GROMACS .gro file of C-alpha atoms in nm:
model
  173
    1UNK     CA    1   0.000   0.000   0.000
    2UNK     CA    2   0.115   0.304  -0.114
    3UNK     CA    3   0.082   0.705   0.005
    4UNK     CA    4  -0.040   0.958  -0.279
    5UNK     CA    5   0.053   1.337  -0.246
    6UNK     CA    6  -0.308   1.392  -0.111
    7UNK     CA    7  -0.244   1.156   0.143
    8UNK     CA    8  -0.448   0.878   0.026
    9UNK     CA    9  -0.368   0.546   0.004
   10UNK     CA   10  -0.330   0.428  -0.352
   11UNK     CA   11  -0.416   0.071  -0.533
   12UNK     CA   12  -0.457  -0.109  -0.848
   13UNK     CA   13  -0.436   0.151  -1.170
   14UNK     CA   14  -0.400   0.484  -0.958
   15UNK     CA   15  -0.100   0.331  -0.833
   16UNK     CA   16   0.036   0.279  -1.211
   17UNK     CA   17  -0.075   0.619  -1.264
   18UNK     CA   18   0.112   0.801  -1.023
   19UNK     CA   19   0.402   0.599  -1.099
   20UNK     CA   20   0.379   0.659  -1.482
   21UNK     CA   21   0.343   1.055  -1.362
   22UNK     CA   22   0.648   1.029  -1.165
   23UNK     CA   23   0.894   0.838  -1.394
   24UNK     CA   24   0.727   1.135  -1.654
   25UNK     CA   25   0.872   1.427  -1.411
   26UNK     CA   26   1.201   1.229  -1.330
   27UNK     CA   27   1.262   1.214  -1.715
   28UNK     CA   28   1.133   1.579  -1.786
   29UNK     CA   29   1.416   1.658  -1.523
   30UNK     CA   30   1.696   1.492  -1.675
   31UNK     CA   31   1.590   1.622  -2.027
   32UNK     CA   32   1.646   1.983  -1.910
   33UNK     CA   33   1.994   1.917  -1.827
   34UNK     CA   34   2.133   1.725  -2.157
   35UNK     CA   35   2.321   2.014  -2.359
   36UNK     CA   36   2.197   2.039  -2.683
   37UNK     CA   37   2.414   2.089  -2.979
   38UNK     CA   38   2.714   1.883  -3.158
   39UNK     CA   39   2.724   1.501  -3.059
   40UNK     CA   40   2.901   1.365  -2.786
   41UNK     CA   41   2.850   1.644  -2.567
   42UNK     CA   42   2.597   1.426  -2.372
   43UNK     CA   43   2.315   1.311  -2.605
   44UNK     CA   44   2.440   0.984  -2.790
   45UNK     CA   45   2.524   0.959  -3.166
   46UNK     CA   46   2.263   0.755  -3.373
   47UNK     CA   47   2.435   0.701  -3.683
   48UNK     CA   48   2.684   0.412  -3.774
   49UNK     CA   49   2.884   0.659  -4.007
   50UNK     CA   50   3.126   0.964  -3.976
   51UNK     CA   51   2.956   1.209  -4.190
   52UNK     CA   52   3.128   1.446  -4.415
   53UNK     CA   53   3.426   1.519  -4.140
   54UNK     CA   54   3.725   1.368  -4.080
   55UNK     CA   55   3.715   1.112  -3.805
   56UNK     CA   56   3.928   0.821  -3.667
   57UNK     CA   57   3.743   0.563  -3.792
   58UNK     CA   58   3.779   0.663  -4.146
   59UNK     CA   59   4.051   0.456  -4.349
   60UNK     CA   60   4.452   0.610  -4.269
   61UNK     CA   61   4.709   0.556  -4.435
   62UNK     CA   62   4.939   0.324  -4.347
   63UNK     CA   63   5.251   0.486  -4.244
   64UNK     CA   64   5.027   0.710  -3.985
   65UNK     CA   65   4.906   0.348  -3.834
   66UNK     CA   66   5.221   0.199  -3.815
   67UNK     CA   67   5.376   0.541  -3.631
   68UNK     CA   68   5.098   0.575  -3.413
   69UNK     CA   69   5.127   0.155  -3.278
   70UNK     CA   70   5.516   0.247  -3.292
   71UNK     CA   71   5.519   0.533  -3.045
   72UNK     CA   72   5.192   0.385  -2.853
   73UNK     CA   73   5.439   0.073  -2.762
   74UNK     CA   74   5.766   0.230  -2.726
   75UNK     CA   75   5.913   0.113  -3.028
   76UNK     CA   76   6.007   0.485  -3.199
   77UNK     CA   77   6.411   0.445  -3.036
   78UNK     CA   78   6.467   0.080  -3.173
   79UNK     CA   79   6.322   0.196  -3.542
   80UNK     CA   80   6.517   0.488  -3.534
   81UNK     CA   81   6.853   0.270  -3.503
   82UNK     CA   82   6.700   0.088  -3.781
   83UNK     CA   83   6.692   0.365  -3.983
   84UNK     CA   84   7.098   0.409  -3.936
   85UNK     CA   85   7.148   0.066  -4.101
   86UNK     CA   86   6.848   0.111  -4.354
   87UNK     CA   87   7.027   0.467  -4.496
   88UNK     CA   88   7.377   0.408  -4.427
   89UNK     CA   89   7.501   0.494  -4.776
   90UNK     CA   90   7.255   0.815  -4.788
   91UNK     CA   91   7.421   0.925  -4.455
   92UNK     CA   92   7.766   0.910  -4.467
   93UNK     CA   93   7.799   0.934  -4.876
   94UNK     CA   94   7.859   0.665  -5.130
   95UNK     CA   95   8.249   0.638  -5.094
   96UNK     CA   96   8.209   0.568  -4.770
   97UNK     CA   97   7.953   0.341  -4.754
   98UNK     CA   98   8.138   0.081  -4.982
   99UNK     CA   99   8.382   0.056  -4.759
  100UNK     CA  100   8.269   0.046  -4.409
  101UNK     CA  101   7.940  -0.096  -4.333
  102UNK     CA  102   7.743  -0.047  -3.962
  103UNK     CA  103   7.747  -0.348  -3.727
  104UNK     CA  104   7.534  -0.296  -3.416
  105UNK     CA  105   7.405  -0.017  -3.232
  106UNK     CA  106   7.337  -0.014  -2.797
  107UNK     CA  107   7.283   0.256  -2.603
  108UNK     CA  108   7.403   0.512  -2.863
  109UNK     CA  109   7.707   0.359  -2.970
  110UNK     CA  110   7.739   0.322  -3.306
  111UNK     CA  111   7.977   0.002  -3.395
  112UNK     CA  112   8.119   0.005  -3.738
  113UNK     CA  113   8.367  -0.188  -3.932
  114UNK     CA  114   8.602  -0.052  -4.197
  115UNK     CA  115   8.726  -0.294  -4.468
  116UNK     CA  116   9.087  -0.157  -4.396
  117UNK     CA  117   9.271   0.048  -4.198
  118UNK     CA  118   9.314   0.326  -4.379
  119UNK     CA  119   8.925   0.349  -4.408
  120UNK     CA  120   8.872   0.282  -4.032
  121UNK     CA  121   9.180   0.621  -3.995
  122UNK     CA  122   8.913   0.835  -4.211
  123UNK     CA  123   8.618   0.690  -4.034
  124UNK     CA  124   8.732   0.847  -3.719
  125UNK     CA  125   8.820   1.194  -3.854
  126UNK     CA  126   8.477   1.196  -4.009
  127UNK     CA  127   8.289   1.121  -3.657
  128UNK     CA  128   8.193   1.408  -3.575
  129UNK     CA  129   8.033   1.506  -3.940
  130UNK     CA  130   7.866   1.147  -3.929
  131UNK     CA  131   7.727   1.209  -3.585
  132UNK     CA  132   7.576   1.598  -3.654
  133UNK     CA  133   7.421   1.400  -4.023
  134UNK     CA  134   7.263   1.121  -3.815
  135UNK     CA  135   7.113   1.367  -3.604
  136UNK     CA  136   7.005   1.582  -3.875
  137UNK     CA  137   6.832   1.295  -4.055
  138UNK     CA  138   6.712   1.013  -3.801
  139UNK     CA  139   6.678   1.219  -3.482
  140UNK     CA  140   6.888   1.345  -3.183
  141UNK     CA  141   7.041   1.111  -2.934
  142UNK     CA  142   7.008   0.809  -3.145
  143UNK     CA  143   7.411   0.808  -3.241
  144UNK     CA  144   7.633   0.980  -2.911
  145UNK     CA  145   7.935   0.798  -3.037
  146UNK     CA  146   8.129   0.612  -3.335
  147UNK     CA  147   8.329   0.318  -3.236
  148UNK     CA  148   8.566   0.215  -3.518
  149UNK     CA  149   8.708  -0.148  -3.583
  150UNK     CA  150   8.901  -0.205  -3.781
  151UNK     CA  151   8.942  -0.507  -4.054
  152UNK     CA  152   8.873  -0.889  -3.892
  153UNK     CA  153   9.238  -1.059  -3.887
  154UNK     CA  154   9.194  -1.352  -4.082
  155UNK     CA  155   9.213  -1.682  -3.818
  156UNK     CA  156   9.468  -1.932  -3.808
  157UNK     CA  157   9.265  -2.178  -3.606
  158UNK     CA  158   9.101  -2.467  -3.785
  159UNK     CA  159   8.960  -2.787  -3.660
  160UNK     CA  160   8.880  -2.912  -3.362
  161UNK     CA  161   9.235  -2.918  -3.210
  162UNK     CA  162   9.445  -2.614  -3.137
  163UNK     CA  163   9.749  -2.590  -2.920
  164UNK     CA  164   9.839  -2.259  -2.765
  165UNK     CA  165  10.129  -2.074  -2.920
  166UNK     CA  166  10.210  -1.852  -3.201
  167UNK     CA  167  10.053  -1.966  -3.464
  168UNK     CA  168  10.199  -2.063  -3.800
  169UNK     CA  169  10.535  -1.884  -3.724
  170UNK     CA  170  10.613  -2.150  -3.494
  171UNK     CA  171  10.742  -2.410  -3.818
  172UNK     CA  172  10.916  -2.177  -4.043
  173UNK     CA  173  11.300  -2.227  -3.996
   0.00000   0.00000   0.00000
């Protein structure tokens, strides 16, 4: 048994009625307060479609998609050292390039090997001009320093057996 606003007790249909009334004033209420205007500011969107504007769920092209999971998952330093190996010859010139060739790059050392000594000599006068060009191009940071090697020494061990000494020197006369 319910209480109307007159004080009466209400049952059956006046009872629906006066609930119908007040679910009527509760949502006249909350009608007053939903801004009208552009979409999303509180009053829900009823098409399926974006509409004549740009939006993000309209097709993007695929380098934007690729940056955008890149730099959502951390990703942007290691594809920047990528980009050292992927433009080497573009970055330090053509003569260069043929003769030295990048080998690994941690924590903004740049590790590359010269095909002879002489190349691995110009290498290192060049650092600093590689190192402002990397930056230029692929970003700051990415290269702090050049470390040179030179050519591999061929080596004189083969097979399974070795015994320590100096090498093949040890049987000429």
């Amino acid at each position: 048994m319910t209480v109307g606003s007159d004080g009466a007790s209400l049952r059956g249909p006046d009872l629906a009625r006066a609930a119908l009334q007040a679910a009527r004033e509760q949502s006249r209420t909350k009608r007053g307060k939903v801004k009208r205007g552009r979409p999303g500011a509180g009053q829900r969107r009823r098409r399926g479609w974006s509409g004549p504007g740009a939006d993000e769920r309209d097709p993007q092209p695929l380098g934007r998609l690729a940056s955008r999971i890149a730099t959502e998952r951390g990703w942007v330093d290691h594809l920047s050292g990528g980009r050292v190996f992927g433009e080497w010859a573009s970055l330090v010139g053509g003569d260069v390039a043929e003769h030295t060739k990048p080998v690994g790059l941690k924590d903004g050392e740049l590790t590359v090997q010269a095909e002879s000594t002489a190349w691995a000599t110009q290498l290192r006068l060049l650092q600093r001009q590689i190192i402002k060009r990397i930056g230029d191009v692929v970003g700051k940071d990415v290269v702090r320093r050049i470390k040179v090697q030179g050519p591999a020494a061929p080596s004189w061990r083969h097979g399974p057996r070795h015994i320590p000494g100096r090498g093949p020197r040890d049987t000429y006369g």
